[in-house]
Short mmCIF file of C-alpha atoms in Angstrom, two decimals:
data_model
loop_
_atom_site.label_atom_id
_atom_site.label_comp_id
_atom_site.label_asym_id
_atom_site.label_seq_id
_atom_site.Cartn_x
_atom_site.Cartn_y
_atom_site.Cartn_z
CA ASP A 1 87.37 119.36 106.07
CA ALA A 2 88.14 120.90 102.84
CA GLY A 3 86.14 124.29 102.47
CA ILE A 4 83.50 123.35 100.29
CA THR A 5 79.79 124.11 100.21
CA GLN A 6 77.10 122.90 98.22
CA SER A 7 73.37 124.42 97.80
CA PRO A 8 70.80 123.61 98.17
CA ARG A 9 71.22 120.41 100.37
CA HIS A 10 68.01 119.02 99.35
CA LYS A 11 65.55 120.07 96.80
CA VAL A 12 62.38 118.77 95.29
CA THR A 13 61.47 119.63 91.77
CA GLU A 14 59.12 118.44 89.10
CA THR A 15 59.79 116.65 85.87
CA GLY A 16 60.65 119.24 83.33
CA THR A 17 61.68 122.11 85.15
CA PRO A 18 65.56 123.34 85.32
CA VAL A 19 67.55 122.95 88.17
CA THR A 20 71.12 124.62 89.02
CA LEU A 21 72.95 123.36 91.95
CA ARG A 22 75.98 125.25 93.14
CA CYS A 23 79.46 124.34 94.27
CA HIS A 24 81.67 126.73 96.42
CA GLN A 25 85.10 126.35 97.44
CA THR A 26 87.19 128.67 99.58
CA GLU A 27 90.63 126.72 99.05
CA ASN A 28 91.53 128.25 95.44
CA HIS A 29 91.73 124.79 93.97
CA ARG A 30 92.07 124.66 90.13
CA TYR A 31 89.92 121.64 89.57
CA MET A 32 86.38 121.20 90.37
CA TYR A 33 84.10 117.94 89.66
CA TRP A 34 80.42 116.96 89.73
CA TYR A 35 79.70 113.45 90.58
CA ARG A 36 76.35 111.81 90.96
CA GLN A 37 75.84 108.81 93.51
CA ASP A 38 73.17 105.95 92.71
CA PRO A 39 72.83 102.59 94.41
CA GLY A 40 74.28 100.04 92.23
CA HIS A 41 76.35 102.36 90.42
CA GLY A 42 78.70 103.96 92.81
CA LEU A 43 79.80 107.51 91.94
CA ARG A 44 80.08 108.53 88.29
CA LEU A 45 81.62 111.59 86.84
CA ILE A 46 79.30 114.10 85.21
CA HIS A 47 81.59 117.14 84.29
CA TYR A 48 84.51 118.75 85.59
CA SER A 49 86.34 121.98 85.33
CA TYR A 50 90.06 122.59 84.99
CA GLY A 51 90.06 126.29 85.39
CA VAL A 52 87.70 129.22 85.00
CA LYS A 53 85.43 129.14 81.80
CA ASP A 54 87.36 125.53 80.72
CA THR A 55 85.37 122.48 81.50
CA ASP A 56 84.97 118.88 80.15
CA LYS A 57 82.36 116.05 79.87
CA GLY A 58 82.44 113.08 82.31
CA GLU A 59 81.03 109.68 81.76
CA VAL A 60 77.36 110.59 82.27
CA SER A 61 77.09 114.37 80.89
CA ASP A 62 73.69 113.85 79.17
CA GLY A 63 70.86 116.19 80.03
CA TYR A 64 73.32 118.16 82.17
CA SER A 65 75.36 121.59 81.47
CA VAL A 66 78.21 123.13 83.82
CA SER A 67 79.50 126.52 84.17
CA ARG A 68 82.40 128.25 86.16
CA SER A 69 82.94 131.63 85.87
CA LYS A 70 85.01 132.05 89.15
CA THR A 71 87.48 130.16 90.59
CA GLU A 72 85.07 129.30 93.69
CA ASP A 73 82.30 128.57 91.92
CA PHE A 74 80.98 125.69 89.85
CA LEU A 75 77.29 125.07 88.72
CA LEU A 76 75.88 122.33 87.67
CA THR A 77 72.30 122.60 85.62
CA LEU A 78 69.77 120.21 84.78
CA GLU A 79 68.17 121.84 81.81
CA SER A 80 65.07 119.80 82.01
CA ALA A 81 64.92 117.77 85.21
CA THR A 82 63.98 113.95 84.96
CA SER A 83 62.92 111.29 87.35
CA SER A 84 66.11 109.41 86.34
CA GLN A 85 68.11 112.46 87.51
CA THR A 86 66.92 111.81 90.99
CA SER A 87 70.08 111.03 92.91
CA VAL A 88 72.89 112.49 95.52
CA TYR A 89 75.17 114.73 93.75
CA PHE A 90 78.69 115.45 95.25
CA CYS A 91 81.08 118.10 94.17
CA ALA A 92 84.70 117.89 94.63
CA ILE A 93 87.88 119.71 94.26
CA SER A 94 91.54 119.09 93.53
CA GLY A 95 94.86 121.10 92.78
CA GLY A 96 95.96 122.46 95.49
CA LEU A 97 99.43 123.04 96.66
CA GLY A 98 102.15 120.13 96.40
CA GLY A 99 100.99 118.94 93.43
CA THR A 100 98.63 116.22 94.54
CA ASP A 101 95.57 115.25 92.81
CA THR A 102 93.70 114.29 95.64
CA GLN A 103 90.11 115.12 95.29
CA TYR A 104 88.03 116.38 98.63
CA PHE A 105 84.48 115.94 98.30
CA GLY A 106 81.38 118.47 99.62
CA PRO A 107 78.62 117.40 101.60
CA GLY A 108 76.21 116.51 98.79
CA THR A 109 72.78 117.90 97.53
CA ARG A 110 69.77 115.25 97.36
CA LEU A 111 67.73 115.88 94.33
CA THR A 112 64.23 114.21 93.78
CA VAL A 113 62.62 114.87 90.37
CA LEU A 114 58.77 114.06 90.70
CA ASP B 1 92.96 102.55 86.24
CA ALA B 2 93.46 99.29 87.73
CA LYS B 3 90.30 97.19 89.27
CA THR B 4 90.32 96.55 92.92
CA THR B 5 88.86 93.94 95.21
CA GLN B 6 87.68 94.37 98.85
CA PRO B 7 85.54 92.24 101.10
CA THR B 8 81.88 93.07 101.43
CA SER B 9 82.23 93.64 104.84
CA MET B 10 84.22 93.36 108.27
CA ASP B 11 83.56 93.89 111.61
CA CYS B 12 85.80 95.35 114.55
CA ALA B 13 85.69 95.75 118.11
CA GLU B 14 86.02 99.34 119.40
CA GLY B 15 89.39 100.26 120.45
CA ARG B 16 90.91 97.48 118.18
CA ALA B 17 92.63 97.88 115.06
CA ALA B 18 90.61 97.60 111.96
CA ASN B 19 92.59 96.20 109.03
CA LEU B 20 90.80 96.52 105.50
CA PRO B 21 92.55 94.53 102.83
CA CYS B 22 92.50 95.66 98.94
CA ASN B 23 93.82 93.58 95.94
CA HIS B 24 95.07 95.05 92.99
CA SER B 25 96.84 92.79 90.91
CA THR B 26 96.79 94.68 87.82
CA ILE B 27 98.12 97.67 89.17
CA SER B 28 100.47 99.91 87.10
CA GLY B 29 103.84 101.44 87.88
CA ASN B 30 102.29 104.92 87.69
CA GLU B 31 99.38 104.25 89.71
CA TYR B 32 98.72 105.25 93.25
CA VAL B 33 96.51 103.52 95.93
CA TYR B 34 93.86 106.14 97.42
CA TRP B 35 91.38 105.16 100.34
CA TYR B 36 88.15 107.20 100.84
CA ARG B 37 85.48 106.41 103.00
CA GLN B 38 81.84 107.34 103.14
CA ILE B 39 79.89 107.53 106.60
CA HIS B 40 76.26 107.46 105.60
CA SER B 41 74.52 110.16 103.88
CA GLN B 42 77.91 112.17 103.80
CA GLY B 43 80.61 113.17 101.11
CA PRO B 44 83.23 110.77 100.38
CA GLN B 45 86.23 111.46 102.91
CA TYR B 46 89.99 111.17 101.62
CA ILE B 47 91.79 109.20 104.23
CA ILE B 48 95.32 108.34 102.72
CA HIS B 49 97.10 107.40 99.50
CA GLY B 50 100.41 106.05 98.59
CA LEU B 51 102.71 104.65 95.64
CA LYS B 52 104.93 102.32 96.99
CA ASN B 53 106.04 102.82 100.28
CA ASN B 54 103.96 102.63 103.58
CA GLU B 55 102.26 105.64 104.36
CA THR B 56 100.93 106.90 107.89
CA ASN B 57 98.87 110.28 108.44
CA GLU B 58 96.77 111.13 111.84
CA MET B 59 93.91 109.11 110.26
CA ALA B 60 95.51 105.80 109.15
CA SER B 61 98.38 103.75 108.04
CA LEU B 62 98.76 102.47 104.60
CA ILE B 63 100.77 99.21 103.93
CA ILE B 64 101.69 98.50 100.32
CA THR B 65 103.17 94.76 99.81
CA GLU B 66 106.54 95.04 97.98
CA ASP B 67 104.91 93.71 94.65
CA ARG B 68 102.11 96.17 94.78
CA LYS B 69 99.65 93.68 94.21
CA SER B 70 97.53 94.45 97.74
CA SER B 71 97.33 97.00 100.38
CA THR B 72 95.87 97.13 103.76
CA LEU B 73 94.40 100.31 105.38
CA ILE B 74 94.78 100.25 109.07
CA LEU B 75 92.67 102.44 111.58
CA PRO B 76 94.80 101.89 114.66
CA HIS B 77 92.03 102.17 117.16
CA ALA B 78 88.69 101.96 115.74
CA THR B 79 85.82 103.82 117.28
CA LEU B 80 82.17 103.73 116.54
CA ARG B 81 82.41 106.64 114.44
CA ASP B 82 84.61 104.88 112.00
CA THR B 83 81.55 102.87 111.07
CA ALA B 84 81.61 103.47 107.08
CA VAL B 85 82.09 102.18 103.66
CA TYR B 86 85.86 102.12 102.69
CA TYR B 87 86.76 102.36 99.37
CA CYS B 88 90.12 101.35 97.83
CA ILE B 89 90.67 103.05 94.82
CA VAL B 90 93.79 102.72 91.97
CA ARG B 91 94.39 105.46 90.04
CA VAL B 92 97.00 107.56 87.95
CA MET B 93 97.80 110.64 89.89
CA GLU B 94 96.50 113.06 86.89
CA TYR B 95 94.61 116.18 87.07
CA GLY B 96 90.94 115.61 85.98
CA ASN B 97 91.11 112.02 86.46
CA LYS B 98 87.87 110.66 87.53
CA LEU B 99 87.93 108.53 90.87
CA VAL B 100 86.64 105.19 90.37
CA PHE B 101 84.41 104.10 93.13
CA GLY B 102 83.73 100.19 93.52
CA ALA B 103 81.30 98.82 95.99
CA GLY B 104 83.83 98.83 99.05
CA THR B 105 84.04 97.67 102.50
CA ILE B 106 81.29 98.26 105.06
CA LEU B 107 83.25 98.38 108.56
CA ARG B 108 80.93 98.10 111.47
CA VAL B 109 82.76 99.05 114.49
CA LYS B 110 81.03 97.52 117.49
CA SER B 111 81.24 98.07 121.21
#
């Protein structure tokens, strides 16, 4: 598996609190992505990054912000968590050698907002 | 990105080859066929991808028809650990381009 870790792996929080999820990679890949997975919706892209300090929105970015201050770390912040943000969050990376855009996924973070 | 159609579920006997079909009749010339799988509660795992030639790696083989309107993922000797949801995705290989996962095929490998 690609060197991707996510932390925390599980989190329970209350509505209205800020939450930050971390994705860390040891592959020196340029691109990083945050997806969420919900029953009946498959995986949906939240935000992605194409380099340090360079980020862009995905299809479900409302209520989320991201930051990338180092190549290896991509942070996803829920500014004020809501119950609709209860989901499993996956980080992915791409942009390795060979020019392939194959995305490799982390193990996921299960977030429950009460 | 082109849409794909996969069977909802399939069964396969352990040790036998698992052949998972995918239809992508509206695929464009610059779109690749990707396969991922997701074992329960884990992150999606990349399996293989191809443009028009057949491809093989240590996990699987990918057979793409000459007109590129369909493909088959072959797991040559399925094991119980191959039980998972398999996703066929068609996309342009472009950095930053999101992956669109459909419903996929639930493959059950049985002893």
